[in-house]
Structures are given as structure tokens and as C-alpha cells.
mmCIF file of C-alpha atoms and ligand atoms in Angstrom:
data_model
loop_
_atom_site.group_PDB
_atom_site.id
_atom_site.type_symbol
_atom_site.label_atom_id
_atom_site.label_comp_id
_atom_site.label_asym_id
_atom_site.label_seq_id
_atom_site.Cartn_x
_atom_site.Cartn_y
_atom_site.Cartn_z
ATOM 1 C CA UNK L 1 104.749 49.222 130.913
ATOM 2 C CA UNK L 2 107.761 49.907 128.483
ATOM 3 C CA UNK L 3 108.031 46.562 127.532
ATOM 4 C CA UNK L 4 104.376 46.106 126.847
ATOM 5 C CA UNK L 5 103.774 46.107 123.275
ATOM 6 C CA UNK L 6 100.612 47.717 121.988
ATOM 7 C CA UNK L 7 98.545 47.294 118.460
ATOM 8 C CA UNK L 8 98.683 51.582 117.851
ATOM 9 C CA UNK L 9 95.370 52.700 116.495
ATOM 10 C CA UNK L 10 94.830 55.881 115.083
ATOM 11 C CA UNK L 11 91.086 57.623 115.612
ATOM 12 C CA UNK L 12 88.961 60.475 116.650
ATOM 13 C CA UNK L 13 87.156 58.730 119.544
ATOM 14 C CA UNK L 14 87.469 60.929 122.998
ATOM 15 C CA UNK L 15 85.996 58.359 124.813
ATOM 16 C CA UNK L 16 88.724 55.679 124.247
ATOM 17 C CA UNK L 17 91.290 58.429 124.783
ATOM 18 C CA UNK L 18 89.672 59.577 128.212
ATOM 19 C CA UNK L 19 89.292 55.511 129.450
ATOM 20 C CA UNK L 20 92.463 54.996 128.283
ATOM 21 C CA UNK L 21 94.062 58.174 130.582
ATOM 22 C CA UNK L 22 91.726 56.869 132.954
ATOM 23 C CA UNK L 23 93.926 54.188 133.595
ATOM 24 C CA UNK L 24 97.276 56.026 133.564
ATOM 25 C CA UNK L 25 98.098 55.372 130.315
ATOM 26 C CA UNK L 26 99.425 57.215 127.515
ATOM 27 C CA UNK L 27 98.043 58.535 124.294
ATOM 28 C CA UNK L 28 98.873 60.996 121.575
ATOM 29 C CA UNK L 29 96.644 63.907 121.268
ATOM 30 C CA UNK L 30 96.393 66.958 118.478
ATOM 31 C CA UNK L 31 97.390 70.496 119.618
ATOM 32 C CA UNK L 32 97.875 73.411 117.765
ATOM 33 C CA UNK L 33 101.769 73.490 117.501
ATOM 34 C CA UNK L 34 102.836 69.778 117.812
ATOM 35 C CA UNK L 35 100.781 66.421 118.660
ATOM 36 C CA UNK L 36 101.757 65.414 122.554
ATOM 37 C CA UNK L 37 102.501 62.562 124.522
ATOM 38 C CA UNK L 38 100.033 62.970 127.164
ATOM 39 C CA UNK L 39 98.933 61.178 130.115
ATOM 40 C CA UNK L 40 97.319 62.263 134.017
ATOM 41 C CA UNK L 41 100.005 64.608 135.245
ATOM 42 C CA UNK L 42 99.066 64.021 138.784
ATOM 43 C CA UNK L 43 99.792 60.917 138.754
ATOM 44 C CA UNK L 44 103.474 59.437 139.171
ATOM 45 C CA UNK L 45 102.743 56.464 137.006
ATOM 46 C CA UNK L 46 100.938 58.010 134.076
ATOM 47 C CA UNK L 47 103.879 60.435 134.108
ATOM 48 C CA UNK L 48 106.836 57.849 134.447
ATOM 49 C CA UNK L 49 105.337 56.245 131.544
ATOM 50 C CA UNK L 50 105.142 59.285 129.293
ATOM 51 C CA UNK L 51 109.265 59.466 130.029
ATOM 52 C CA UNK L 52 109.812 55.649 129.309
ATOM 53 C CA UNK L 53 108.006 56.014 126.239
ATOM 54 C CA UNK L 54 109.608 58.638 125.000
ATOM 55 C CA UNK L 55 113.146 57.544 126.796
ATOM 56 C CA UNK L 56 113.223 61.031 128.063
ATOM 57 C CA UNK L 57 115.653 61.778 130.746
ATOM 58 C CA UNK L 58 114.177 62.050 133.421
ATOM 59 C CA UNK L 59 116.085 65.823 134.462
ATOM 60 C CA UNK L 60 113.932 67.393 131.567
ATOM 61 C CA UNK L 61 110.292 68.632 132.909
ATOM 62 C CA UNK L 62 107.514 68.433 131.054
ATOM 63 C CA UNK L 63 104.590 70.747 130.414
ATOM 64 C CA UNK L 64 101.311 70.593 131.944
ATOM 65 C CA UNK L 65 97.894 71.477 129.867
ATOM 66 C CA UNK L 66 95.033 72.571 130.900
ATOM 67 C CA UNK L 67 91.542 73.874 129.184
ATOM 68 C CA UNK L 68 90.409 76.998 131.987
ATOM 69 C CA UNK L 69 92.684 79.349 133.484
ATOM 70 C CA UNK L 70 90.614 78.553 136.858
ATOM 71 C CA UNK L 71 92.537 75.608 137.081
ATOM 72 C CA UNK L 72 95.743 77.118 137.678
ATOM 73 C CA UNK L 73 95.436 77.699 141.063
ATOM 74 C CA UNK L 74 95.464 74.273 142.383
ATOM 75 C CA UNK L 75 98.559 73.305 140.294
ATOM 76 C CA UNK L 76 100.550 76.671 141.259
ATOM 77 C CA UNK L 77 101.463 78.750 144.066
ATOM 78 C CA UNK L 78 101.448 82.035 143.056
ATOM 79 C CA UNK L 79 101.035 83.803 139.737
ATOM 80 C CA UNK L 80 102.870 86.847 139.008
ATOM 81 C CA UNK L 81 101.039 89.695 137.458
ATOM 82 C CA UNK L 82 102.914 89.441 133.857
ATOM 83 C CA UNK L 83 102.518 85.910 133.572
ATOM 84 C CA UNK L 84 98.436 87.131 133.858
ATOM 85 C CA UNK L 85 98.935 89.644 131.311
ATOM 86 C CA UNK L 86 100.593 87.068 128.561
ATOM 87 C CA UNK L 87 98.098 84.163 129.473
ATOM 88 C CA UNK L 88 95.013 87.203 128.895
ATOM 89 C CA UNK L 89 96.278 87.642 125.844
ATOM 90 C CA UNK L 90 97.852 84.738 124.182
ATOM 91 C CA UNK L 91 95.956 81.564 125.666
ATOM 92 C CA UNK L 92 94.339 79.502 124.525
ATOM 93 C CA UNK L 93 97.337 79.261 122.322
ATOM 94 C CA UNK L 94 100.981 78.422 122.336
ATOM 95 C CA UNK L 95 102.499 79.685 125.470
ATOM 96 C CA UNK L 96 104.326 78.000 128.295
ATOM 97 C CA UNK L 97 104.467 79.981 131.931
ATOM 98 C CA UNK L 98 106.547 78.756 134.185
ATOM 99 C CA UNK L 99 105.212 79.165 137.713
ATOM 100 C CA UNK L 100 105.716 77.976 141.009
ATOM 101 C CA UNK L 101 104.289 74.843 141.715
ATOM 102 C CA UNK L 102 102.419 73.486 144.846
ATOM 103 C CA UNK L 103 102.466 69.347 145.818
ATOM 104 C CA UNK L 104 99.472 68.537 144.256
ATOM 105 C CA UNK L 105 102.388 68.201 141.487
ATOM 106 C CA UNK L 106 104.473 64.940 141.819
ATOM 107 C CA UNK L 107 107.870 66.164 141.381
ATOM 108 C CA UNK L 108 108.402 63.987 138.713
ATOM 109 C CA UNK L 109 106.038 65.670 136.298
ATOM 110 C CA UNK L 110 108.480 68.734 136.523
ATOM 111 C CA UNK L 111 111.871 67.027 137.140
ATOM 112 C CA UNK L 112 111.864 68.440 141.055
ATOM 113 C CA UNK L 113 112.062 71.761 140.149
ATOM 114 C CA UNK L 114 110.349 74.769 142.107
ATOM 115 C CA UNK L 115 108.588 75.842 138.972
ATOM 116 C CA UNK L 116 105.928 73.878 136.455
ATOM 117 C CA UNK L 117 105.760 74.921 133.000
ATOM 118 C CA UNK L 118 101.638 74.750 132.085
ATOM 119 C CA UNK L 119 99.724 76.098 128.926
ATOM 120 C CA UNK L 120 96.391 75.995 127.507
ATOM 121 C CA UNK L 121 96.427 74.356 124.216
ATOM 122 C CA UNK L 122 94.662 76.190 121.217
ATOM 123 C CA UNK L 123 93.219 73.076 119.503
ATOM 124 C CA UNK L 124 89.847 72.060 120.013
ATOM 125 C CA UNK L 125 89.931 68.479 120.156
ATOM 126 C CA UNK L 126 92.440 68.832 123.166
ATOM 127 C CA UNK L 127 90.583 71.163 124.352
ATOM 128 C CA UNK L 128 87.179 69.165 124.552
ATOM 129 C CA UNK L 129 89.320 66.525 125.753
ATOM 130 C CA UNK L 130 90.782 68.504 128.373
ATOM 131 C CA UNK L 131 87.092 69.370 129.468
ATOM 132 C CA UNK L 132 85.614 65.484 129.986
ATOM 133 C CA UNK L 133 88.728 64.700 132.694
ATOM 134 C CA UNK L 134 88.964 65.347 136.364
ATOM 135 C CA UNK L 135 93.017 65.980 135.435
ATOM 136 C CA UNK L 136 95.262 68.028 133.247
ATOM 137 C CA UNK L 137 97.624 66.041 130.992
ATOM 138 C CA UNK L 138 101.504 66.043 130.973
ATOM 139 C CA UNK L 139 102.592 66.060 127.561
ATOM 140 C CA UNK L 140 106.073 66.580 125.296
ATOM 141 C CA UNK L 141 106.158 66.630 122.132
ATOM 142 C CA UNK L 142 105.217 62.629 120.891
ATOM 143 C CA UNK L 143 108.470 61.949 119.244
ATOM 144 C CA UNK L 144 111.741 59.902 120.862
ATOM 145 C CA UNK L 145 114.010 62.217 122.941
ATOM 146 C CA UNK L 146 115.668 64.281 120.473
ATOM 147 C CA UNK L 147 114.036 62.991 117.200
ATOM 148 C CA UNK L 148 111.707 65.516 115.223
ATOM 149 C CA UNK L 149 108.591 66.496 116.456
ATOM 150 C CA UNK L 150 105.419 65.496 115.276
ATOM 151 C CA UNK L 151 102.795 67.829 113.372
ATOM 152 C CA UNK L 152 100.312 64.598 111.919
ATOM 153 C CA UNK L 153 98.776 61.043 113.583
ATOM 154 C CA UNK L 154 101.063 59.869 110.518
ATOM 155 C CA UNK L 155 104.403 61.240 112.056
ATOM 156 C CA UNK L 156 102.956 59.430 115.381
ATOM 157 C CA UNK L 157 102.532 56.642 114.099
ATOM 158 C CA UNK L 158 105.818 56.028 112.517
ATOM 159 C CA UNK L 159 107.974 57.078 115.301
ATOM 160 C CA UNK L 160 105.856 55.742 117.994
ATOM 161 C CA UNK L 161 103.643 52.248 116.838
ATOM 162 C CA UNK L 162 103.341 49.573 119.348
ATOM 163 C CA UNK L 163 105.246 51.831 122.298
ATOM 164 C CA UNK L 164 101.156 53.382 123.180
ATOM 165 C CA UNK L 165 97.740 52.241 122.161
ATOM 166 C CA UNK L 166 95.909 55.160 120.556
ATOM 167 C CA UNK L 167 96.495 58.436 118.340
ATOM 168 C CA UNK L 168 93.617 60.502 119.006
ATOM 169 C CA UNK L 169 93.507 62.083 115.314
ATOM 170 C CA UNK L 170 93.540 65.884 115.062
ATOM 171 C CA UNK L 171 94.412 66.558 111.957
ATOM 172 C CA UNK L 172 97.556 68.470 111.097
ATOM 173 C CA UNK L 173 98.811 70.499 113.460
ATOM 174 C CA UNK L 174 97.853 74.418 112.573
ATOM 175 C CA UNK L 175 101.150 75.857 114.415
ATOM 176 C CA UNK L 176 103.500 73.282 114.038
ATOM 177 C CA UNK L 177 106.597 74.408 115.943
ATOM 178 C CA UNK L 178 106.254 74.330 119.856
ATOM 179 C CA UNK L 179 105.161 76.974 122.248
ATOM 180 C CA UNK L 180 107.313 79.809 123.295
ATOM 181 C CA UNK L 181 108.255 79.008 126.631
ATOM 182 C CA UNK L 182 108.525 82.047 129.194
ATOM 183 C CA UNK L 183 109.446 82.176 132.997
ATOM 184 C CA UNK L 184 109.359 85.096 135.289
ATOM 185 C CA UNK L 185 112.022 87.188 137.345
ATOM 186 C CA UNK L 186 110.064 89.522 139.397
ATOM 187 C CA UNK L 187 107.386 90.671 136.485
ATOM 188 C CA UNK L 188 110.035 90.308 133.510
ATOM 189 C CA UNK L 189 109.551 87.448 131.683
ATOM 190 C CA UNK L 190 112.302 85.610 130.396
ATOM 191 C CA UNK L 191 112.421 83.451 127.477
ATOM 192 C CA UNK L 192 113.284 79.940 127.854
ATOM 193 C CA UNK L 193 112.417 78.295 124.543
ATOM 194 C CA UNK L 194 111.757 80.296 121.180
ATOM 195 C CA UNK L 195 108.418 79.049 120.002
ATOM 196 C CA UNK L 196 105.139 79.913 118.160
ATOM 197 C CA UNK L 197 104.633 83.281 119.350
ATOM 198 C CA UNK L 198 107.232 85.666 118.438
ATOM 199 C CA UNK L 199 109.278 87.429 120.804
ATOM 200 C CA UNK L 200 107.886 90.714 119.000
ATOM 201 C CA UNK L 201 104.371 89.816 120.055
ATOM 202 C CA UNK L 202 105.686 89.104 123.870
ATOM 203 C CA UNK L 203 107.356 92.660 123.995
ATOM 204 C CA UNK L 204 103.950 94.202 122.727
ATOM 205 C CA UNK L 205 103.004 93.061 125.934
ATOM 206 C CA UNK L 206 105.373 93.189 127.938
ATOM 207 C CA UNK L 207 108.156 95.579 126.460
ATOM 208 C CA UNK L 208 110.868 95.000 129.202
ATOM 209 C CA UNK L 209 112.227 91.267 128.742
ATOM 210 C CA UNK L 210 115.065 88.897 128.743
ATOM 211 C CA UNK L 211 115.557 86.128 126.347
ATOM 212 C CA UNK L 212 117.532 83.931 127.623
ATOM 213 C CA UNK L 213 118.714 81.793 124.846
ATOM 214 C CA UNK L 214 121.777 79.266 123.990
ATOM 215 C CA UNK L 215 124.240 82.135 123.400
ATOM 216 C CA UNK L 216 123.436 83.266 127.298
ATOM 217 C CA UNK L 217 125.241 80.533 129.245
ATOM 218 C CA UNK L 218 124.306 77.468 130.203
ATOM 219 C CA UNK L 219 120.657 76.015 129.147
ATOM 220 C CA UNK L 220 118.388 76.059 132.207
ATOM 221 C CA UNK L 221 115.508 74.410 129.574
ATOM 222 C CA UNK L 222 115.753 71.047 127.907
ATOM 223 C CA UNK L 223 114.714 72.493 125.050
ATOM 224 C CA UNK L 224 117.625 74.751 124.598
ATOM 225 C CA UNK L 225 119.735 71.581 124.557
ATOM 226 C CA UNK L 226 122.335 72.352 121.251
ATOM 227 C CA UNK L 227 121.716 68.921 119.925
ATOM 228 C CA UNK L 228 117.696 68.271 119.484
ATOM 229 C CA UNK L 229 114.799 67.921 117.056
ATOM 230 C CA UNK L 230 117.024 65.997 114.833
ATOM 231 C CA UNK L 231 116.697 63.936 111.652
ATOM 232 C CA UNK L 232 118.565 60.928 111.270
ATOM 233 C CA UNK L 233 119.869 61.932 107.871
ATOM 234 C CA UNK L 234 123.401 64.720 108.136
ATOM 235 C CA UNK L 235 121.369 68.318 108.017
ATOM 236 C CA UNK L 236 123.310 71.775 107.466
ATOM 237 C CA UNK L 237 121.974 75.043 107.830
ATOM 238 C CA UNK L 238 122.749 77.915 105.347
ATOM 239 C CA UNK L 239 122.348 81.061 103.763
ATOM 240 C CA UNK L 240 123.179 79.615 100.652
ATOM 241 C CA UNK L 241 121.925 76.578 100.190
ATOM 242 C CA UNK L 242 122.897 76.498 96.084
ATOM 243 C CA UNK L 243 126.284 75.466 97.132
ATOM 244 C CA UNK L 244 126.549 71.528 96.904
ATOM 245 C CA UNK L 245 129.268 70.897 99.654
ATOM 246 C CA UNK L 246 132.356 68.809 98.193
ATOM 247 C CA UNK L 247 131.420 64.876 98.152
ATOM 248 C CA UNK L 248 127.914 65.191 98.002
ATOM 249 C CA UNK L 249 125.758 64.588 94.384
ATOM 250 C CA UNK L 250 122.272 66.422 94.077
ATOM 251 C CA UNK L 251 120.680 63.069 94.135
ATOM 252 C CA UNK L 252 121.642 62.040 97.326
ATOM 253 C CA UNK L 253 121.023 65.640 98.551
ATOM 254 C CA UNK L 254 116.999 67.190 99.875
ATOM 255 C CA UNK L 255 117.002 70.412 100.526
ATOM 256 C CA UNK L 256 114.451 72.396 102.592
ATOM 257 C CA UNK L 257 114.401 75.892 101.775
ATOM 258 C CA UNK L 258 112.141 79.150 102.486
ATOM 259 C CA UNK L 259 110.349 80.456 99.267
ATOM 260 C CA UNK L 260 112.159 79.417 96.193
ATOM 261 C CA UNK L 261 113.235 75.774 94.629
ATOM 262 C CA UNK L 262 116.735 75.390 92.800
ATOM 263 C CA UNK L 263 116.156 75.315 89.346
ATOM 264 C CA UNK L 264 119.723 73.952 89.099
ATOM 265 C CA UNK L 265 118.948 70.321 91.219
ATOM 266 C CA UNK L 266 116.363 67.684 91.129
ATOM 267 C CA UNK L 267 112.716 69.573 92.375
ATOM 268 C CA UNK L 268 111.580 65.910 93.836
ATOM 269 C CA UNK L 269 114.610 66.507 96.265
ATOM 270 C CA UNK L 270 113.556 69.927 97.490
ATOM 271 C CA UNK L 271 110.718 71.356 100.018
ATOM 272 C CA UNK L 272 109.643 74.853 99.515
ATOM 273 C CA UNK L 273 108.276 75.771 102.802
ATOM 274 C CA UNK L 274 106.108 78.473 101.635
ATOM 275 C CA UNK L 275 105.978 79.779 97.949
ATOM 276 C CA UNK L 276 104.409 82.960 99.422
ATOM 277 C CA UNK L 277 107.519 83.482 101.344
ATOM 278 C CA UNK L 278 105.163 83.588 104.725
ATOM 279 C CA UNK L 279 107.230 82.714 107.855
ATOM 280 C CA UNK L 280 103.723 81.307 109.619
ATOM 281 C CA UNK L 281 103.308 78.871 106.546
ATOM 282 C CA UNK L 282 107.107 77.785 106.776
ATOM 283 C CA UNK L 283 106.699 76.843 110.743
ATOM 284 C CA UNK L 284 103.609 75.090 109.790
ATOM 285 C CA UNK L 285 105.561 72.976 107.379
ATOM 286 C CA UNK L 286 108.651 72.719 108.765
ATOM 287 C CA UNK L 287 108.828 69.245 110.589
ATOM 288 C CA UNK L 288 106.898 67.752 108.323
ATOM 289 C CA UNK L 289 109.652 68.124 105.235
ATOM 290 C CA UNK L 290 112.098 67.235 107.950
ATOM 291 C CA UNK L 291 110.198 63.645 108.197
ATOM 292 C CA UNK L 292 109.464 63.507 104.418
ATOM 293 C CA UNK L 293 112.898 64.369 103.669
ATOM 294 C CA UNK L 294 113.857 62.192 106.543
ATOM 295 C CA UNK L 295 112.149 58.901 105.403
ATOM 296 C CA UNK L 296 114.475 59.063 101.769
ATOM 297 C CA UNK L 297 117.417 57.389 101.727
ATOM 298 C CA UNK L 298 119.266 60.875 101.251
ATOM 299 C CA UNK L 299 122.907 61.057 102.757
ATOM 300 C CA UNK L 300 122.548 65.201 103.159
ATOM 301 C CA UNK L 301 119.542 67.678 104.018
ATOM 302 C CA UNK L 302 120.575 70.876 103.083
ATOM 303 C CA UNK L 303 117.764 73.622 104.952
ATOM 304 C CA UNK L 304 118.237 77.275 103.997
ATOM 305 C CA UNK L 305 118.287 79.909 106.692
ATOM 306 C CA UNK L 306 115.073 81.589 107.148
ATOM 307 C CA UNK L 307 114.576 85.553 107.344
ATOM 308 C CA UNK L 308 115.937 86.315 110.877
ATOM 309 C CA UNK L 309 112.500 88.298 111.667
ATOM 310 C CA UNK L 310 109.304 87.626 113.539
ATOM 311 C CA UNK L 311 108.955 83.231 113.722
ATOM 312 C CA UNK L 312 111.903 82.942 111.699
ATOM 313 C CA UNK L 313 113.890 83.016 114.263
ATOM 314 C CA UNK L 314 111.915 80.128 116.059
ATOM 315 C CA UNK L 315 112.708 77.999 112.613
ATOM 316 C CA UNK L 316 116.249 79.106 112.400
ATOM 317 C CA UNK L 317 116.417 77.929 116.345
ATOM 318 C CA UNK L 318 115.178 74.562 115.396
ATOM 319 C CA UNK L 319 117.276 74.087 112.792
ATOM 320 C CA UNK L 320 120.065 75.260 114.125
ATOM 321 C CA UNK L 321 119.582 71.987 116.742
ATOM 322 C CA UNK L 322 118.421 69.689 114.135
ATOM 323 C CA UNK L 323 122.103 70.607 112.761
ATOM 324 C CA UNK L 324 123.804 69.946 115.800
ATOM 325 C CA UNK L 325 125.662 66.624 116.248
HETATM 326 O O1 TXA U 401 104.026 73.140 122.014
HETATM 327 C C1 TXA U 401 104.466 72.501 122.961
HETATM 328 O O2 TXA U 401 104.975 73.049 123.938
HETATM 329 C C2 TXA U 401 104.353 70.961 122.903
HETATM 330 C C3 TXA U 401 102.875 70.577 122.925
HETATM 331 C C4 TXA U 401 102.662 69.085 122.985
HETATM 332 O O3 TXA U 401 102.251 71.225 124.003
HETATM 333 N N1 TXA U 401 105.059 70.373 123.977
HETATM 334 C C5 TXA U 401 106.418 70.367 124.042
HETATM 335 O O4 TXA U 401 106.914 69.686 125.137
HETATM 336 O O5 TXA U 401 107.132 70.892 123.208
HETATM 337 P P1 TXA U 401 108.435 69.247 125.268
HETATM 338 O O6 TXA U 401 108.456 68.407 126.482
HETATM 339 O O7 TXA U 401 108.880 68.625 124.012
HETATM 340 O O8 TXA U 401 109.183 70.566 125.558
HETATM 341 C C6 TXA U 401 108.970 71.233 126.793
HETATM 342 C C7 TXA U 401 109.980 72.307 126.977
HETATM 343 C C8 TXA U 401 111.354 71.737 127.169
HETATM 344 O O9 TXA U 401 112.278 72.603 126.551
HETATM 345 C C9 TXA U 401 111.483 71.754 128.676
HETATM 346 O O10 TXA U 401 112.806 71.780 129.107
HETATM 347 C C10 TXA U 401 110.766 73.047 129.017
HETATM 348 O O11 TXA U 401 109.670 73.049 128.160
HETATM 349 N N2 TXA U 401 110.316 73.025 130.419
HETATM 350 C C11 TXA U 401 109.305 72.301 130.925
HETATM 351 N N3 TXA U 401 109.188 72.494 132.248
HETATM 352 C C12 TXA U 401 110.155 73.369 132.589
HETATM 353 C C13 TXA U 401 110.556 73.960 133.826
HETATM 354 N N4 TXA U 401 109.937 73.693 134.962
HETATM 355 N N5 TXA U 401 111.600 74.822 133.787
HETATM 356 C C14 TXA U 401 112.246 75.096 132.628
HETATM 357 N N6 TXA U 401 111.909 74.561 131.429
HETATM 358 C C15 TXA U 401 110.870 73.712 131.410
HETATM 359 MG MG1 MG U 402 110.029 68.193 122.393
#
């Protein structure tokens, strides 16, 4: 399967995507953060495909969707009473639970760990999806291990043609940065992956809570690795982004930056991620300058620290491992 070599189509047809899962292949599908890599995650071949597509290794679980909250109970063993609280209030939308699995799971869809991390995606077309098969869907994020993620068929496309047959086109993604990822110790719940909810809105729910991030020891999620969601191209991350480091000339330089351009460099070179300074609007755009800026020939990306508030600190997270080398 890794070696076959596929004419990638992009198009809003369910019914080649379902015949397509049908047969334990892969295909890319829309959600509401980031477009996935999805395939039957009950079975071991649809899933072992998903991880030689994406040359994922294969210690790093992936996350199962699902359209109803009745379906959790045949995936999971037991469902602690704050993990019902956040899924009442924040699905269908972008949260990850991690709960205890049962063996209708292959252990390879969650890397043979007790726990499965499962969400209900917001977007309607994997929703409706979702609803026409008799399983849920494994997917990551549909980008190469440790590449940026992908919020448009176009981003897809590029990082991904020939490796699976079919986009299913959803548009751009509404969210674009992943879903907050949240296990459970007893009833706390205990943040594994800063994401599109804000840990704010979590401790509305739930005000006790533990976020369990890179600074607290070692990463238990994947997606905590330091080095991840990475452009090709050198990025730093700043608070003052004006400063040109030594070496570098503005033409050779993009710069991403929160709610004002530099009058001082080239504006083709620089990415306002929202004029209205509007941290929602920056997520949304965020990987998509990273691939624009990406795709130049540029030898520097220079991104400017967002506001450390609300899903700022989700971007500054990202960043901070695009940054990583
Ligand atoms: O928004 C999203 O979550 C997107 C869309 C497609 O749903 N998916 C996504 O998947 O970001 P992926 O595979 O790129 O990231 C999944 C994250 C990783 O950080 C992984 O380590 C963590 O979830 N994860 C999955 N299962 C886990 C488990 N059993 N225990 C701990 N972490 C887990
Ligand atoms: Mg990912």
C-alpha cells in the first residue's frame, strides 16, 4: 500500500469517500480545526496505512472520530463523569477525551496504550460522513510526521498527491489549529495538547485542572513533542519581530505576525494574521501563512509572539515547535 502510487483527486463526493473507506483505504476529510487523514479505525489495515502514509511512528496514537456520543460506549470502557461534563458542553467541536479503551480497538489505532483519545468533529461534511459508515475513522492531522498541518484540500494536496486517492473537499478549515486534548485523573482533567478550546473555557467547566504541558516533564502526548508542526524554511519566534537578526536581508526574510505589518520591510513578505487583532482569526490563519510563507524560497520566517491570553497560547505552543530544530 505505501508504495502504491495514486492519481489524488480533490472533490465533494461522500460516496467515493465512503467506498473508498469501505475498502480500508485512506482519504482526507474536512474538520473544523485541521483536514485528517482518516481511514476505518477498527480495522488494523486501514489504520497501518494511515501511519505509512503519513510515516508516523508508530508509538504516537491517533484520535478516533465519531458523529453521536452513543457510540462511545462500544469503543470505551468507562467514562468518567468530567469527561461527560466537557463532551456536554464542547462537542461537537474540538475536544479530544482520552478514555479507557475496550478490544473492539486494535491496539494499533492507539499505539497499545490503555487509553483512546476520540472526539466528535464540528464540521458537517465529516459529520454526514461519519453518519453513512458502520465505523468511526482514525485520523491525524493529513500532513507528513512533523510537517505543518493542513487547514485547505490545497495544503492536502501539496503535501500529500499520489501517497492517497481522494480529498474529500471541505472548504477551509473554520478552527484551524487542532483540538485541545484532555485526559482524566480521577475527575480532573489534565491537559495533554493545547488546542482550539482554551484552557479558560475548560476551567469554566471544570475549575480544578492540571495542564500538563512541555515545561512538566517528560511528554506523555506526541503532540507535545518539542520539535513538530514545522516548516521547512529556519522559523524564530519573538516578541519583537522588527529586529532583522545579523546575516539575514528583508528579502529573504517572511514574517508572520499578530495585528500589525512592518512598515519598515517588504509587505509581500509579511502575513498579518488578523488586522482586528482577534486571537480566533489568527488560529484560523495560522498554518496557512506557515505554507504560503513556506512555499517562497525565503531563508528565514520570522513569527511574532502572540498575546499570551485565551488561544494565544495554543498559537504561541505551535510556534514554539515549529521553531524547534
Ligand atoms: O484537531 C485534531 O485533533 C485533528 C483533527 C484531524 O481531528 N487531529 C489531530 O491528530 O491533530 P494528530 O494525530 O495530529 O494529533 C493527535 C494528538 C497527538 O498529540 C497524540 O499524541 C495525542 O493526540 N494522542 C492521541 N491518542 C493519545 C493517547 N491515547 N494518549 C495520549 N495522547 C494521545
Ligand atoms: Mg498532527
Amino acid at each position: 500500500m505505501a508504495t502504491t502510487s495514486f492519481d489524488t483527486r480533490i472533490g465533494k463526493d461522500l460516496e467515493t469517500a465512503v467506498n473508498l473507506l469501505k475498502q480500508d483505504l485512506v482519504v482526507a476529510i474536512p474538520t473544523e480545526t485541521v483536514y485528517g487523514l482518516a481511514g476505518n479505525a477498527l480495522s488494523e489495515e486501514a489504520v497501518n496505512n494511515i501511519f505509512s502514509i503519513k510515516n508516523r511512528p508508530l508509538h504516537n496514537p491517533l484520535i478516533i472520530h465519531i458523529a453521536d456520543l452513543n457510540r462511545l460506549p462500544e469503543l470505551v470502557e468507562e467514562i468518567p463523569q468530567a469527561a461527560l461534563l466537557l463532551l456536554e458542553k464542547f462537542s461537537p467541536g474540538p475536544l479530544t477525551v482520552l478514555l479507557r479503551k475496550n478490544n473492539i480497538v486494535p491496539n494499533i489505532t492507539n499505539s497499545g496504550l490503555t487509553h483512546v483519545a476520540i472526539r466528535l468533529p464540528r464540521h458537517p461534511m465529516a459529520l454526514e460522513l461519519l453518519s453513512l459508515l458502520p465505523f468511526p475513522l482514525a485520523a491525524p492531522s493529513a500532513n507528513p510526521f512533523g510537517y505543518i498541518s493542513p487547514t485547505s484540500p490545497q495544503h492536502v494536496m501539496s503535501q500529500l498527491q499520489g501517497k492517497i486517492p481522494y480529498i474529500l473537499d471541505g472548504g477551509i478549515c473554520e478552527r484551524g489549529i487542532e483540538s485541545t486534548v484532555v485526559g482524566f485523573e480521577g475527575d480532573i482533567p489534565v491537559i495533554y495538547r493545547l488546542g482550539a478550546i482554551s484552557i479558560d473555557d475548560i476551567r469554566k467547566v471544570s475549575p480544578k485542572m492540571i495542564i500538563r504541558d512541555k515545561d512538566n516533564v517528560k511528554p506523555q502526548s506526541p503532540g507535545m513533542l518539542a520539535h513538530h508542526y514545522s516548516p521547512a524554511t529556519k522559523l524564530i519566534l519573538t516578541d519583537q519581530p522588527q529586529i532583522l537578526p545579523e546575516g539575514f536581508l528583508p528579502e529573504e526574510t517572511g514574517w508572520i505576525l499578530f495585528d500589525q505589518a512592518l512598515p519598515q520591510y517588504p509587505s509581500n513578505n509579511q502575513i498579518v494574521l488578523s488586522a482586528a487583532g482577534n486571537l480566533e482569526e489568527a488560529a484560523k490563519n495560522l498554518y496557512s501563512a506557515l505554507h504560503e510563507l513556506d512555499a517562497r524560497a525565503l531563508r528565514l520566517i520570522i513569527a511574532q509572539r502572540m498575546p499570551d491570553i485565551g488561544l494565544g497560547k495554543a498559537i504561541n505552543d505551535r510556534l514554539e515547535r515549529a521553531a524547534a530544530k
